[in-house]
Coordinates of C-alpha atoms in Angstrom, one line a residue:
M1 CA 34.0 109.8 47.9
K2 CA 33.8 109.0 51.5
R3 CA 36.9 107.3 52.7
R4 CA 37.3 104.9 55.5
F5 CA 40.3 103.9 57.7
S6 CA 40.2 100.0 58.6
T7 CA 42.0 97.8 61.1
V8 CA 43.9 96.5 58.1
A9 CA 45.5 99.9 57.4
A10 CA 46.0 100.3 61.1
T11 CA 47.9 97.2 61.3
S12 CA 50.1 98.2 58.3
V13 CA 50.9 101.5 60.1
L14 CA 52.2 99.5 63.1
L15 CA 54.2 97.2 60.9
L16 CA 55.8 100.2 59.2
A17 CA 56.6 101.7 62.5
L18 CA 58.1 98.7 63.8
A19 CA 60.2 98.2 60.7
G20 CA 61.5 101.7 61.0
C21 CA 60.2 102.8 57.7
T22 CA 60.1 106.5 58.6
A23 CA 62.2 109.5 58.2
A24 CA 62.2 113.1 59.2
E25 CA 58.9 114.9 58.4
T26 CA 58.8 118.0 56.2
T27 CA 55.7 120.1 55.6
D28 CA 56.6 121.6 52.4
A29 CA 57.5 118.4 50.5
E30 CA 54.7 119.0 48.0
T31 CA 54.7 122.9 47.8
N32 CA 58.5 122.8 46.9
T33 CA 58.0 120.3 44.1
P34 CA 58.9 122.0 40.8
T35 CA 55.9 122.3 38.5
V36 CA 55.8 122.3 34.8
E37 CA 53.1 124.4 33.2
A38 CA 50.9 122.5 30.9
T39 CA 50.2 123.9 27.5
E40 CA 46.5 124.0 26.1
N41 CA 47.8 121.4 23.5
A42 CA 48.6 119.0 26.4
T43 CA 45.0 117.8 26.7
T44 CA 44.2 117.9 22.9
A45 CA 47.3 116.8 21.0
T46 CA 47.0 113.5 19.1
T47 CA 49.6 110.8 19.1
A48 CA 50.2 108.4 16.2
S49 CA 50.1 105.4 18.5
F50 CA 49.7 104.6 22.2
A51 CA 52.0 102.1 24.0
A52 CA 49.1 100.6 26.0
S53 CA 45.5 99.9 24.9
N54 CA 42.7 97.7 26.1
G55 CA 40.9 95.1 24.1
D56 CA 43.7 92.9 22.9
C57 CA 45.0 90.6 25.6
D58 CA 48.2 89.6 23.8
A59 CA 49.1 93.3 23.2
M60 CA 48.4 94.1 26.9
A61 CA 50.5 91.3 28.0
A62 CA 53.4 92.4 25.7
T63 CA 53.8 95.6 27.6
L64 CA 55.1 93.5 30.5
R65 CA 58.8 93.1 30.5
D66 CA 61.1 90.1 30.2
V67 CA 62.8 90.9 33.6
E68 CA 66.4 90.2 34.4
S69 CA 68.4 90.6 37.6
A70 CA 70.1 94.0 38.2
N71 CA 71.0 93.2 41.8
P72 CA 73.3 90.2 42.4
D73 CA 72.6 90.3 46.2
L74 CA 68.8 89.9 45.6
V75 CA 66.7 87.0 44.4
D76 CA 66.1 87.3 40.7
P77 CA 63.0 89.0 39.6
E78 CA 60.0 86.9 38.3
L79 CA 57.1 88.1 36.2
S80 CA 54.5 86.4 34.0
A81 CA 51.4 87.6 32.1
V82 CA 48.9 85.0 31.0
C83 CA 45.8 85.5 28.8
D84 CA 42.7 83.5 29.6
G85 CA 39.5 84.4 27.7
D86 CA 38.6 87.9 28.7
T87 CA 41.2 88.3 31.5
L88 CA 44.9 88.9 31.9
T89 CA 46.7 87.7 34.9
I90 CA 49.9 89.2 36.0
T91 CA 52.0 87.4 38.6
S92 CA 55.3 88.8 40.1
N93 CA 57.6 88.2 43.1
S94 CA 57.9 92.1 43.6
I95 CA 61.8 92.2 43.1
P96 CA 62.9 95.2 40.9
D97 CA 64.8 94.7 37.7
Y98 CA 66.5 98.1 38.2
L99 CA 69.2 98.8 40.6
Y100 CA 68.1 98.8 44.2
I101 CA 69.2 101.9 46.4
A102 CA 68.3 101.4 50.1
T103 CA 66.4 104.3 51.7
T104 CA 64.7 102.3 54.4
P105 CA 65.7 99.5 56.6
G106 CA 65.9 96.0 55.1
S107 CA 66.3 94.8 51.5
P108 CA 63.6 93.8 49.0
K109 CA 62.2 90.3 49.6
V110 CA 60.1 87.9 47.7
S111 CA 56.4 89.0 48.0
E112 CA 54.1 87.3 45.7
V113 CA 51.4 89.5 44.0
T114 CA 48.9 88.4 41.4
M115 CA 46.6 90.8 39.6
T116 CA 43.8 89.6 37.4
I117 CA 42.3 92.4 35.1
P118 CA 39.6 92.5 32.4
V119 CA 40.8 92.7 28.8
D120 CA 37.9 95.1 28.3
P121 CA 37.4 97.2 31.4
T122 CA 34.0 98.5 32.4
V123 CA 33.6 102.1 33.4
A124 CA 32.2 102.2 37.0
D125 CA 28.9 103.8 37.7
E126 CA 30.9 105.8 40.4
P127 CA 34.7 106.0 40.9
T128 CA 35.8 104.0 43.9
D129 CA 38.6 104.4 46.4
V130 CA 42.1 103.1 45.8
P131 CA 43.7 101.3 48.9
L132 CA 45.2 103.4 51.5
L133 CA 48.1 100.9 51.9
G134 CA 48.8 98.1 49.6
A135 CA 49.0 97.5 45.8
L136 CA 46.6 99.4 43.4
G137 CA 48.3 98.0 40.4
V138 CA 51.5 96.4 39.0
A139 CA 54.3 98.0 37.0
V140 CA 55.6 96.6 33.8
N141 CA 58.5 95.2 35.7
G142 CA 56.3 93.4 38.2
V143 CA 56.9 96.0 41.0
P144 CA 53.6 96.7 42.9
I145 CA 52.4 100.3 42.6
Y146 CA 51.1 101.9 45.7
G147 CA 49.0 105.1 46.3
P148 CA 50.2 108.4 47.9
T149 CA 49.9 107.3 51.5
E150 CA 52.5 106.2 53.9
G151 CA 52.2 104.3 57.1
T152 CA 51.8 107.5 58.9
G153 CA 48.6 108.2 57.0
G154 CA 50.4 111.3 55.6
D155 CA 51.8 111.7 52.2
V156 CA 54.8 109.6 51.2
K157 CA 56.6 112.9 50.1
S158 CA 56.3 114.1 53.8
L159 CA 59.0 111.6 54.8
A160 CA 62.3 113.1 53.7
G161 CA 64.5 110.4 52.0
A162 CA 62.0 107.7 52.2
L163 CA 61.9 107.1 48.4
S164 CA 64.7 106.6 45.9
E165 CA 65.0 108.7 42.9
C166 CA 63.0 106.0 41.1
G167 CA 60.0 106.7 43.4
S168 CA 60.4 103.3 45.2
H169 CA 61.4 101.8 48.4
S170 CA 61.3 98.7 50.5
G171 CA 58.5 98.3 53.1
P172 CA 57.7 95.6 55.6
T173 CA 55.8 93.7 53.1
D174 CA 57.2 94.3 49.8
F175 CA 59.2 96.5 47.5
H176 CA 56.9 99.0 45.7
M177 CA 56.5 102.3 43.9
H178 CA 54.6 105.4 45.1
W179 CA 55.5 107.7 42.3
F180 CA 57.2 107.7 38.9
G181 CA 60.8 108.8 39.3
Y182 CA 63.7 109.1 36.9
A183 CA 67.0 111.0 36.7
D184 CA 69.9 111.3 34.5
G185 CA 72.3 108.5 35.0
V186 CA 70.0 106.7 37.4
D187 CA 68.7 103.2 36.7
C188 CA 64.9 103.4 37.2
L189 CA 61.9 101.9 35.5
Y190 CA 62.7 104.1 32.5
D191 CA 65.8 106.3 32.0
A192 CA 65.6 110.0 31.6
D193 CA 66.4 109.9 27.8
E194 CA 63.3 107.7 27.3
V195 CA 61.0 109.6 29.5
E196 CA 62.0 113.0 28.1
T197 CA 61.2 112.2 24.4
G198 CA 57.4 112.5 25.4
E199 CA 56.8 109.1 23.7
S200 CA 54.0 107.0 25.0
L201 CA 55.3 104.9 27.9
V202 CA 53.4 102.6 29.9
I203 CA 54.3 102.5 33.6
G204 CA 51.9 99.8 34.6
W205 CA 48.3 98.4 34.9
A206 CA 45.8 99.3 37.5
A207 CA 43.4 96.8 39.1
D208 CA 40.5 97.8 37.0
G209 CA 42.3 97.1 33.8
Y210 CA 43.2 100.6 32.6
P211 CA 46.9 101.3 31.9
I212 CA 49.0 103.8 33.9
M213 CA 51.2 106.0 31.6
S214 CA 54.0 108.5 32.0
G215 CA 52.7 111.9 32.3
V216 CA 55.5 113.5 30.1
V217 CA 53.8 113.7 26.8
C218 CA 54.1 115.4 23.4
A219 CA 52.5 118.9 23.4
D220 CA 51.8 118.7 19.7
D221 CA 51.5 116.2 16.8
E222 CA 55.1 116.7 15.7
C223 CA 56.3 116.4 19.3
S224 CA 58.3 119.7 19.0
E225 CA 58.1 120.0 22.7
T226 CA 56.9 118.0 25.8
V227 CA 54.8 118.8 28.9
Q228 CA 54.2 117.2 32.1
L229 CA 50.6 116.6 32.6
T230 CA 49.3 118.1 35.8
S231 CA 46.9 116.6 38.5
S232 CA 43.7 118.4 39.4
W233 CA 43.9 117.6 43.1
Q234 CA 45.1 120.6 45.1
L235 CA 46.8 120.8 48.4
T236 CA 44.2 122.8 50.5
D237 CA 45.2 122.0 54.0
E238 CA 49.0 121.9 54.4
S239 CA 48.8 121.2 58.1
L240 CA 47.4 117.7 57.2
F241 CA 50.1 116.8 54.6
A242 CA 52.2 114.7 56.9
T243 CA 49.3 113.0 58.7
D244 CA 46.3 112.6 56.5
T245 CA 47.2 113.4 52.9
W246 CA 43.7 112.6 51.5
A247 CA 42.1 115.1 53.7
A248 CA 44.9 117.5 52.9
H249 CA 44.1 117.5 49.3
S250 CA 40.8 118.5 47.5
Y251 CA 39.8 117.6 43.9
V252 CA 39.2 120.9 41.9
E253 CA 37.7 120.0 38.6
G254 CA 39.5 121.6 35.7
S255 CA 42.4 123.0 37.6
G256 CA 44.8 120.4 36.0
D257 CA 44.9 118.3 32.9
L258 CA 43.4 115.1 34.4
D259 CA 40.2 114.0 36.0
E260 CA 39.6 113.0 39.7
C261 CA 41.1 109.4 39.1
N262 CA 44.2 111.2 37.4
G263 CA 43.4 110.0 33.9
R264 CA 41.8 111.1 30.7
I265 CA 40.2 109.8 27.6
D266 CA 42.8 110.0 24.8
S267 CA 42.3 110.8 21.1
D268 CA 41.8 107.2 20.4
G269 CA 38.8 107.0 22.7
Q270 CA 40.5 105.0 25.4
Y271 CA 41.0 106.0 29.0
R272 CA 44.3 106.0 30.6
Y273 CA 45.8 107.0 33.9
Y274 CA 48.8 109.4 33.8
S275 CA 51.6 109.8 36.5
T276 CA 51.9 113.3 37.9
I277 CA 54.5 114.9 40.0
T278 CA 52.0 116.0 42.7
F279 CA 49.3 114.0 44.6
P280 CA 48.0 111.5 43.9
Y281 CA 51.1 110.6 41.7
F282 CA 49.5 107.6 40.0
V283 CA 45.8 107.0 40.6
G284 CA 43.3 109.0 42.5
C285 CA 40.4 106.6 42.2
Y286 CA 39.4 103.6 40.2
Y287 CA 37.8 104.8 37.1
G288 CA 36.6 101.3 36.1
D289 CA 35.1 98.4 38.0
V290 CA 37.4 96.3 40.2
A291 CA 36.7 92.7 40.9
D292 CA 36.8 91.6 44.5
D293 CA 39.5 89.0 43.8
A294 CA 41.5 91.4 41.1
L295 CA 44.5 91.5 43.6
G296 CA 46.0 88.7 45.5
G297 CA 49.3 88.0 47.4
N298 CA 51.0 89.4 50.5
N299 CA 50.5 93.1 49.4
A300 CA 47.0 92.8 48.3
A301 CA 44.3 95.2 49.6
N302 CA 40.6 95.0 49.0
P303 CA 39.5 97.2 46.1
G304 CA 37.2 100.0 47.0
G305 CA 38.4 100.7 50.4
G306 CA 39.1 97.4 52.2
A307 CA 42.3 99.0 53.4
G308 CA 40.5 102.2 52.4
G309 CA 41.2 105.8 52.6
L310 CA 41.4 108.1 55.7
P311 CA 38.3 110.0 56.8
G312 CA 37.6 113.4 55.4
A313 CA 38.9 112.7 51.8
G314 CA 37.3 112.5 48.5
G315 CA 35.9 114.6 45.7

């Protein structure tokens, strides 16, 4: 996929710089990330049931949380999910329902985001770009989900300390997640005990209507052990990691557990994205068709590259 850098993305870079949303660069942020070797069973094991499936709008809406405030100094989080015929509309004020830990200047502020997704997604003729900056989906607690890029154009993990252990931070426009983080004793989207069971956990929904799942899964039918699914994107030019993360990485088919979009077709025949600990962390491209008005609000970016990727990326 050819990626583009637009004036929208350039403006966002300037806003991030003005807001001071930067930290010291590191060049080995990804290469030092611990990896978990996937077993052969990771891509073939069946699961009794999946936490998120398409086709039933009420069931899709039920994956969204009844959010409650975890931060007395912040506005209360607001989240709604409404079924209307063949679409599900998710509306949020972007305030987290877990404890906010400041890693960047400023505190989370109300930023309305609306995402309307199809109940029955359509597989795209060709995968399309996710936004360089801006929401590509919404988490089950209403927090916008972003891609791997920061305002520098580089990888978010090239900025030391920019993200909390939950993989989120507050930017000039909104509070958002860049990757799925969790740790013992830390209040995040899910706690470590939940994640490490390997049970099916839905993180959120992408703008094409497919769910985004935790990448820690059962390695066999009995779930006698768990495994972290791996991305098939490889860091092939470390010199660009901090300045152009899409050009720094190349999709190498079959090198990991997941496809170019960071997903797979599961044993029930449905497609799902999975979180990974390396690039692209959530979604590498849209597997399904994305409506032009799928995302709205302060943090929305046009699907298919309106705030597109940087030159030189793609698979």
